[in-house]
JSON list of C-alpha atoms in Angstrom, two decimals:
[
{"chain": "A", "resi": 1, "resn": "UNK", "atom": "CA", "xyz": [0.00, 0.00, 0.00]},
{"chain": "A", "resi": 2, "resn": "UNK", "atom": "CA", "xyz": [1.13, 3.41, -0.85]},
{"chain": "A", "resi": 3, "resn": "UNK", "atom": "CA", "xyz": [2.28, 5.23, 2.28]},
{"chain": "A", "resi": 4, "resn": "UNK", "atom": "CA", "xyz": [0.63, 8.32, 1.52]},
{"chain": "A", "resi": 5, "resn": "UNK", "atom": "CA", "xyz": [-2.91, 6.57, 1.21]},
{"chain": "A", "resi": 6, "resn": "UNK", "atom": "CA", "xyz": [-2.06, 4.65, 4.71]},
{"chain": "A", "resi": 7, "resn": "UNK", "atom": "CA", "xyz": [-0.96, 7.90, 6.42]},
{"chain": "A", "resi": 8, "resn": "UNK", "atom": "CA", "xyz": [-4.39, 9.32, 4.98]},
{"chain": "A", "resi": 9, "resn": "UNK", "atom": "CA", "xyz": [-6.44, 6.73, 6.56]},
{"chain": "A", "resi": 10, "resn": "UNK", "atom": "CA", "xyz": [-4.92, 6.20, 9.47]},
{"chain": "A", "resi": 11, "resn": "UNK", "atom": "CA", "xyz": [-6.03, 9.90, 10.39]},
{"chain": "A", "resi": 12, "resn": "UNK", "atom": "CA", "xyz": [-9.29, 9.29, 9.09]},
{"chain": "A", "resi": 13, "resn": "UNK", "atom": "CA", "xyz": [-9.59, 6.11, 11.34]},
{"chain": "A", "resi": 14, "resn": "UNK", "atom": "CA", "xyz": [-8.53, 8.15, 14.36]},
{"chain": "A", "resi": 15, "resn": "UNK", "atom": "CA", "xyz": [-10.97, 10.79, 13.40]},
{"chain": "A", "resi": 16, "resn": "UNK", "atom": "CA", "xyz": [-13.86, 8.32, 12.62]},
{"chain": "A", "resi": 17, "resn": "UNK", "atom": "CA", "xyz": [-13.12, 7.12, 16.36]},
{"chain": "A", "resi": 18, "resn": "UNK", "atom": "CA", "xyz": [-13.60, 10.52, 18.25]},
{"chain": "A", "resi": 19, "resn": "UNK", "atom": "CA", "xyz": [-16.34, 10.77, 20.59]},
{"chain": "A", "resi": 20, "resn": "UNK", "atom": "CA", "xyz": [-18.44, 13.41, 18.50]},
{"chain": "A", "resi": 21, "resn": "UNK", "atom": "CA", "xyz": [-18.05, 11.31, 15.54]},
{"chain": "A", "resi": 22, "resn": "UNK", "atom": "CA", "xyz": [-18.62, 7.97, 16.80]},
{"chain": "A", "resi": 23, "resn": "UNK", "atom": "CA", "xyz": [-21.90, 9.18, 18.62]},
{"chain": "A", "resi": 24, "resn": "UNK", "atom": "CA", "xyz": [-23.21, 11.93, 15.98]},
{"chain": "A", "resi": 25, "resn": "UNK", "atom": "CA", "xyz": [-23.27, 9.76, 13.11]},
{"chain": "A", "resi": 26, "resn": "UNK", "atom": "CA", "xyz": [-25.23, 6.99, 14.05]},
{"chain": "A", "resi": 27, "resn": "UNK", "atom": "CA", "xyz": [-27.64, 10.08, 16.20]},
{"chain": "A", "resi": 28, "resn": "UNK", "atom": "CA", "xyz": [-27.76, 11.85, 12.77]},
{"chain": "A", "resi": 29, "resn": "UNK", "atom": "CA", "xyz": [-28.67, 8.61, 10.98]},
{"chain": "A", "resi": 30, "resn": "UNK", "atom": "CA", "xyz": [-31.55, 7.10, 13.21]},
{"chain": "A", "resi": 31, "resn": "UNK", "atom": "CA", "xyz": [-32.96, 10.79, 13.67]},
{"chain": "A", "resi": 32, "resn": "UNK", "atom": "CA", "xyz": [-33.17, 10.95, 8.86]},
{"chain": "A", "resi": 33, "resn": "UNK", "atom": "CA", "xyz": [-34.71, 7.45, 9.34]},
{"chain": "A", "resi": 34, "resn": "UNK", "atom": "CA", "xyz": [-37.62, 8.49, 12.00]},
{"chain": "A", "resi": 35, "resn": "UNK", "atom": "CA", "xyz": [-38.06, 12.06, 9.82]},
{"chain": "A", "resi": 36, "resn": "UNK", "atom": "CA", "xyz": [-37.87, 9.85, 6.59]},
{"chain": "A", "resi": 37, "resn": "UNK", "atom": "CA", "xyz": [-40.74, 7.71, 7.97]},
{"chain": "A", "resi": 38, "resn": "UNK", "atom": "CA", "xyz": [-43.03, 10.68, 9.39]},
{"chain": "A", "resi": 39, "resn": "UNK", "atom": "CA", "xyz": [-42.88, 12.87, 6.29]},
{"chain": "A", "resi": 40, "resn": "UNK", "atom": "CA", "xyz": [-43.66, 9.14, 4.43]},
{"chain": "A", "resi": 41, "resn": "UNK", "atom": "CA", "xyz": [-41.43, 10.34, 1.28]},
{"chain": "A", "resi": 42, "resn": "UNK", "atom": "CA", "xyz": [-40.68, 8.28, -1.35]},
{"chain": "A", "resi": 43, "resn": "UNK", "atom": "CA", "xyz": [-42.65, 7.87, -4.85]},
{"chain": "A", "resi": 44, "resn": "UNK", "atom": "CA", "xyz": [-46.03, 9.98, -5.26]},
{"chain": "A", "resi": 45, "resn": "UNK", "atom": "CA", "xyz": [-47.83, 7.05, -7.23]},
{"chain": "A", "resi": 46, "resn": "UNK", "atom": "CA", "xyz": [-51.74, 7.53, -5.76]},
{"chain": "A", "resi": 47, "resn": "UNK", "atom": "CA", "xyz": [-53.88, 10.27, -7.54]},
{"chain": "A", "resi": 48, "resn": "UNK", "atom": "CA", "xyz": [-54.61, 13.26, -7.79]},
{"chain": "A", "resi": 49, "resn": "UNK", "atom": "CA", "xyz": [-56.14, 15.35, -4.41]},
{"chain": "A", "resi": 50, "resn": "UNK", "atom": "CA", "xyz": [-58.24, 18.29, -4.92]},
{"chain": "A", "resi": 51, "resn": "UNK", "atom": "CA", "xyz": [-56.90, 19.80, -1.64]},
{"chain": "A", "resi": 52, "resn": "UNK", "atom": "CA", "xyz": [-53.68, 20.29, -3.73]},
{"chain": "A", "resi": 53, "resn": "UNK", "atom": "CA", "xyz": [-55.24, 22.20, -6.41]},
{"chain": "A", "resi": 54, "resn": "UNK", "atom": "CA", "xyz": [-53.96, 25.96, -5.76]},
{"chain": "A", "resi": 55, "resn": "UNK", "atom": "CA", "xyz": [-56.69, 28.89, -4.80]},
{"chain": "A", "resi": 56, "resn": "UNK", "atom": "CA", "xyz": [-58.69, 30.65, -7.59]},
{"chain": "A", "resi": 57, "resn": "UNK", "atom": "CA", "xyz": [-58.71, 34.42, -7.02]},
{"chain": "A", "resi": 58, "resn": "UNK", "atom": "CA", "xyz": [-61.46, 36.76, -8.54]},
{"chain": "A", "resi": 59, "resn": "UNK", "atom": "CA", "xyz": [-59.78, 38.78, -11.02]},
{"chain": "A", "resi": 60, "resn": "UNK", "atom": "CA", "xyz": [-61.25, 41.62, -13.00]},
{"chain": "A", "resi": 61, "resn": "UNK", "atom": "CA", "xyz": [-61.70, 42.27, -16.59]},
{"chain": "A", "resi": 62, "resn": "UNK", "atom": "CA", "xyz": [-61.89, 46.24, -16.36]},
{"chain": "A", "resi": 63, "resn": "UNK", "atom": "CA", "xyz": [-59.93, 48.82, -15.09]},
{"chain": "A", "resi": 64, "resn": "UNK", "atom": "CA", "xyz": [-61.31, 51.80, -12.58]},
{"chain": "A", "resi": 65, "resn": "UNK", "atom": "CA", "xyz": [-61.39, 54.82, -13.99]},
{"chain": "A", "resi": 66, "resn": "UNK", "atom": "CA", "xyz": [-59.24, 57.05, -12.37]},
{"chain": "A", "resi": 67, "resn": "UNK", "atom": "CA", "xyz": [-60.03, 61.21, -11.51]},
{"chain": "A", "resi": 68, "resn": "UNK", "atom": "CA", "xyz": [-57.37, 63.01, -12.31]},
{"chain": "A", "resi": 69, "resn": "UNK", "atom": "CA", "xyz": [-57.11, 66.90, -10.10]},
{"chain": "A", "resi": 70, "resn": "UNK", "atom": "CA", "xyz": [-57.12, 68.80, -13.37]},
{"chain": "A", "resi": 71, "resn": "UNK", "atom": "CA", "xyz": [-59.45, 66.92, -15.21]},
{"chain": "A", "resi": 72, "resn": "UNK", "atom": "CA", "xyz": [-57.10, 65.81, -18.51]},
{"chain": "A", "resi": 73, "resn": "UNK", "atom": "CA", "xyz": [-54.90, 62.86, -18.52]},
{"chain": "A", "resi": 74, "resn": "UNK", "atom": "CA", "xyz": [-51.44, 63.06, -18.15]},
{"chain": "A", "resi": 75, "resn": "UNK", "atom": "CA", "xyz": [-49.05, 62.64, -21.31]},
{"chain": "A", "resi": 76, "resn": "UNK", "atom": "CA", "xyz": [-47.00, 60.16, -19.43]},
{"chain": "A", "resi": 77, "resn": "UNK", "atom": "CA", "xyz": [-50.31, 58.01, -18.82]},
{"chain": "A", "resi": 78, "resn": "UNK", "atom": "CA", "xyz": [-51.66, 58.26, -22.48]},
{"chain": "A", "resi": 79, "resn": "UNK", "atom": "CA", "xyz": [-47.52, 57.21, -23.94]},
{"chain": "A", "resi": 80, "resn": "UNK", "atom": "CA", "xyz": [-47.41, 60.52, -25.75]},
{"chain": "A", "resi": 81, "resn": "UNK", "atom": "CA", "xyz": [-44.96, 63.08, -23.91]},
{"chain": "A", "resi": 82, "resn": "UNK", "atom": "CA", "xyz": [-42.07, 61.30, -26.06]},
{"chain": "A", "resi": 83, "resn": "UNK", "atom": "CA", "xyz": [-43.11, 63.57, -28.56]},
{"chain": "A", "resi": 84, "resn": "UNK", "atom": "CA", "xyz": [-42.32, 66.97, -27.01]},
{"chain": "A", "resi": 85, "resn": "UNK", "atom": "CA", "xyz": [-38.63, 65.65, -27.07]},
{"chain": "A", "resi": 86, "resn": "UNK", "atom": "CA", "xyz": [-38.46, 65.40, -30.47]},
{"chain": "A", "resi": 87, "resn": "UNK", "atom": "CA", "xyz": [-40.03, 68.73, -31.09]},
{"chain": "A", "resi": 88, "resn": "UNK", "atom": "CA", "xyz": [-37.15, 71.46, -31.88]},
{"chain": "A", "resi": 89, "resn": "UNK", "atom": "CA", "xyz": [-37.56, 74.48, -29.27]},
{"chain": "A", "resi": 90, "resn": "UNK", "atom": "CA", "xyz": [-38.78, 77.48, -30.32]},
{"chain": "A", "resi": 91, "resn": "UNK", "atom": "CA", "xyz": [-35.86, 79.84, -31.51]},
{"chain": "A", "resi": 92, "resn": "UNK", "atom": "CA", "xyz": [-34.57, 82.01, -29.40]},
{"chain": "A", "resi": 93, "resn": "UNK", "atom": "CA", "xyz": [-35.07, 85.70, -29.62]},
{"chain": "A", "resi": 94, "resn": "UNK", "atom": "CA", "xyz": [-32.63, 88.37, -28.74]},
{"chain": "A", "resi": 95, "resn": "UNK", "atom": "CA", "xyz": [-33.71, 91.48, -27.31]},
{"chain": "A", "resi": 96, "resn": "UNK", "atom": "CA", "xyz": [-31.77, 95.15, -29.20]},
{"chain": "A", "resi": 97, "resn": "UNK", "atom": "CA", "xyz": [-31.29, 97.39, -26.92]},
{"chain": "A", "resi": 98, "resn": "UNK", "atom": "CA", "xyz": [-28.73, 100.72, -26.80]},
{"chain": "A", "resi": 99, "resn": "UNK", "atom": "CA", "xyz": [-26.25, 99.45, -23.50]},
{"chain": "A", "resi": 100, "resn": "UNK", "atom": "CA", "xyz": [-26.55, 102.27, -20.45]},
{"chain": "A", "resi": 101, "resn": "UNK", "atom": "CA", "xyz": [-24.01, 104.91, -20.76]},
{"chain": "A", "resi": 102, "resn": "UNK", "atom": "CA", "xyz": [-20.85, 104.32, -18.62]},
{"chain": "A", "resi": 103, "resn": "UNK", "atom": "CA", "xyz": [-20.86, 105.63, -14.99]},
{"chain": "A", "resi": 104, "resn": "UNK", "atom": "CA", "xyz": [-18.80, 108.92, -14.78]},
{"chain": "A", "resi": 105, "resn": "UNK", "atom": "CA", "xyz": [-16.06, 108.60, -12.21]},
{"chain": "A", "resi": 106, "resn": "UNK", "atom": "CA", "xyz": [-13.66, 111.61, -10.51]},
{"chain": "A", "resi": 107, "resn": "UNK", "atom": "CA", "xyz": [-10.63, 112.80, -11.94]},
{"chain": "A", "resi": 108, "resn": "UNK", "atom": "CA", "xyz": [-7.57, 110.55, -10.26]},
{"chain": "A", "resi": 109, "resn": "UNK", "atom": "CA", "xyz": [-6.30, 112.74, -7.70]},
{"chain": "A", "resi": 110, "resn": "UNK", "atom": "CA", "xyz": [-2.98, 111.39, -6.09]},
{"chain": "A", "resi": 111, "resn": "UNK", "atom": "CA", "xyz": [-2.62, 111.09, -2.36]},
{"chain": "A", "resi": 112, "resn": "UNK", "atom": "CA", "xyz": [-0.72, 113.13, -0.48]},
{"chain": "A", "resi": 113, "resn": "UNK", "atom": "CA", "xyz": [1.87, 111.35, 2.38]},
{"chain": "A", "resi": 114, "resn": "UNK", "atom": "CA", "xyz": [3.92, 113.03, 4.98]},
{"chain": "A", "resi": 115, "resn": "UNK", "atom": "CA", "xyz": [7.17, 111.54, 6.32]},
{"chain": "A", "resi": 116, "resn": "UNK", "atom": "CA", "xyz": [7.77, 108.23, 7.17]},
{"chain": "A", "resi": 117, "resn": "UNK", "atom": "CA", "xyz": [7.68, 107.82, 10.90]},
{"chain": "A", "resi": 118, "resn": "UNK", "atom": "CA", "xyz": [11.15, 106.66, 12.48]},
{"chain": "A", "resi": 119, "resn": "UNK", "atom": "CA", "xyz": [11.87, 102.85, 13.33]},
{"chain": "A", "resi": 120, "resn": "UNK", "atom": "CA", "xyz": [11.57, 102.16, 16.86]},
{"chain": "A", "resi": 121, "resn": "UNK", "atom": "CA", "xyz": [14.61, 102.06, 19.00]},
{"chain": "A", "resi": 122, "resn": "UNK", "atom": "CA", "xyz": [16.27, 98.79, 18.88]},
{"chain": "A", "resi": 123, "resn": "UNK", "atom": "CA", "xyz": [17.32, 98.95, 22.69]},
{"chain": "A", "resi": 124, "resn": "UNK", "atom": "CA", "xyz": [13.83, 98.61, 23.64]},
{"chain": "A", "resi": 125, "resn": "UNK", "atom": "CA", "xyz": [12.33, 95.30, 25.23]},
{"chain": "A", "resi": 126, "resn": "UNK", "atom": "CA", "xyz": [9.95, 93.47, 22.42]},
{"chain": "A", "resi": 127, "resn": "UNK", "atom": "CA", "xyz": [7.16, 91.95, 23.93]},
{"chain": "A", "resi": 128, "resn": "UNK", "atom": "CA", "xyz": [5.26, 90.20, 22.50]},
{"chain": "A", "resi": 129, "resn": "UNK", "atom": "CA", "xyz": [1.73, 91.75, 22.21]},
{"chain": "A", "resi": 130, "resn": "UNK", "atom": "CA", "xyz": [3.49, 95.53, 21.89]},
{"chain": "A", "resi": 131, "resn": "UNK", "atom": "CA", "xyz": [3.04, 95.50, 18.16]},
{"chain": "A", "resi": 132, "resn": "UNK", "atom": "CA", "xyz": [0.62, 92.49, 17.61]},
{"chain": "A", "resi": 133, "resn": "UNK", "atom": "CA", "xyz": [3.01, 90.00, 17.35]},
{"chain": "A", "resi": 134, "resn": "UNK", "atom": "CA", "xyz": [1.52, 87.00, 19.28]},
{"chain": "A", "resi": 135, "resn": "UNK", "atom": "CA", "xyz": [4.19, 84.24, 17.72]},
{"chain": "A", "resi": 136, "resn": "UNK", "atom": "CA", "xyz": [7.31, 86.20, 19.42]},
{"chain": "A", "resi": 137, "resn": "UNK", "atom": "CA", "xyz": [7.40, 83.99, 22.61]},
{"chain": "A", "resi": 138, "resn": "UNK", "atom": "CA", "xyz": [10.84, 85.78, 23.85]},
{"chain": "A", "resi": 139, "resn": "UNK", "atom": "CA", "xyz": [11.31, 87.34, 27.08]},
{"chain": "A", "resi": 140, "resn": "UNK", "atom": "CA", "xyz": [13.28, 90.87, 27.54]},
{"chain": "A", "resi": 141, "resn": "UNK", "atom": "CA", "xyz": [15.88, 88.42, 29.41]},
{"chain": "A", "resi": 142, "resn": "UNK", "atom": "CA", "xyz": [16.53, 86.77, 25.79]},
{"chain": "A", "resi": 143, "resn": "UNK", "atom": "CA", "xyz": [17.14, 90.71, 24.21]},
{"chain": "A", "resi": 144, "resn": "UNK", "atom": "CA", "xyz": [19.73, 91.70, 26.88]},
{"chain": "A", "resi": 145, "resn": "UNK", "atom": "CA", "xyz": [23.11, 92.48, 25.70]},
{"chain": "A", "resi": 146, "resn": "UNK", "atom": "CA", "xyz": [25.66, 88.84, 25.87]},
{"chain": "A", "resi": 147, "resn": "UNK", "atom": "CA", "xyz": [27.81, 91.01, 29.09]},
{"chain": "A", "resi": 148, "resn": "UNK", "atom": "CA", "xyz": [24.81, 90.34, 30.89]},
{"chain": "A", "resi": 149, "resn": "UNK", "atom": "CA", "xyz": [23.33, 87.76, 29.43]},
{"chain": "A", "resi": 150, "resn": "UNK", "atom": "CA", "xyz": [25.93, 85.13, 31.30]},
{"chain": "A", "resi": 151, "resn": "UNK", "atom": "CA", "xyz": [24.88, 83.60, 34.44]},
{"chain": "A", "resi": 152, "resn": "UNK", "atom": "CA", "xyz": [26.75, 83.30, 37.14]},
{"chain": "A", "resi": 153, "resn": "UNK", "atom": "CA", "xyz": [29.32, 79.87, 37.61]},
{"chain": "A", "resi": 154, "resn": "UNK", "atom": "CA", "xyz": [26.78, 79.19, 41.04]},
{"chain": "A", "resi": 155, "resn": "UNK", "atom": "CA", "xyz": [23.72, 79.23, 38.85]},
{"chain": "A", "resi": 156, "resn": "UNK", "atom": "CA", "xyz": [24.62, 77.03, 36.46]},
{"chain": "A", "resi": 157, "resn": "UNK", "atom": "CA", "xyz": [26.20, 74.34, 38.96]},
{"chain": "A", "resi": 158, "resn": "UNK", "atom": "CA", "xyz": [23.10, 74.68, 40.77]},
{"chain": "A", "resi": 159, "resn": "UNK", "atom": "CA", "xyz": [20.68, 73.92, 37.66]},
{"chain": "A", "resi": 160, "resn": "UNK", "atom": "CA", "xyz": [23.09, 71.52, 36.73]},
{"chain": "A", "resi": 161, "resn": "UNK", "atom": "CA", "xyz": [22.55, 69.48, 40.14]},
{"chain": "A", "resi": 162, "resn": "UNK", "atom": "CA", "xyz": [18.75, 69.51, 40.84]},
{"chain": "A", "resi": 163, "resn": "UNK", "atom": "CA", "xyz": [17.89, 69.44, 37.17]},
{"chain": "A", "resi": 164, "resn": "UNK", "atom": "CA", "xyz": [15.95, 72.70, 37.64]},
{"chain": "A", "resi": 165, "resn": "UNK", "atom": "CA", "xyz": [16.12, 75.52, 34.63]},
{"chain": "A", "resi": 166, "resn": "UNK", "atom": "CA", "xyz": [15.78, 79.59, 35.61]},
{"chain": "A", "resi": 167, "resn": "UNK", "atom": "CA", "xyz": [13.05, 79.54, 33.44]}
]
């Protein structure tokens, strides 16, 4: 025997001998059988029944006349508004008319400016909100001059040992 085919049924064996398996199959079988026997299928070989002959409903041979709210039927009911799509449109008629005269407008006069006012001093603190300017984040400390600007040797041991900043 081909190993293969020997390894494939020796897992099929060992799943043919589970638990679930062994019980559901022959559960699933006798429980077809008994439903089998109840619903009595097989071949339909006796006559015809008239309690399988389907329901007869009245139907009628005229329609209801329907009201429509203006009185005249619709084009789309009678199959005839197909027609006003193939008509052409009427043609198009331009009115000729003298345009309005243009507006009259003032002579150009140029403005008159006086003199430029003077930059601000550059010595002054910027804050941040003096002239609108709400992204400049920087403190006067930042603008002082680099003499003293420097922080002492102290300070900077100091932040250096607790981890603290001046800011």
């Amino acid at each position: 025997m081909d190993p293969r085919l020997a390894h494939f049924l020796g897992h099929l064996k060992a799943f043919a001998l589970t638990r679930p398996v062994a019980l559901g199959a022959p559960a699933c079988a006798v429980l077809g059988a008994v439903a089998g026997l109840a619903m009595q299928t097989g071949a339909q070989d006796r006559g015809y029944t008239p309690e399988m002959e389907p329901a007869q409903y009245a139907r009628q041979d005229y329609a209801e006349p329907i009201s429509w709210p203006a009185g005249e039927v619709p084009d789309y009911v009678v199959g005839t508004d197909f027609l006003k799509a193939t008509q052409p449109p009427p043609p198009i008629q331009y009115a000729d008319y003298e345009p309005p005269p243009a507006p009259e407008l003032p002579p150009y006069v140029p403005a008159e400016h006086g003199p430029a006012a003077p930059p601000p001093p550059t010595d002054a603190p910027n804050w941040a909100s003096e002239r609108g300017d709400i992204l400049d984040v920087s403190l006067p400390e930042d603008h002082q001059p680099q003499a003293m600007a420097a922080p002492a040797p102290l300070v900077m041991a100091d932040a250096a040992a607790t981890g603290m900043t001046t800011r």
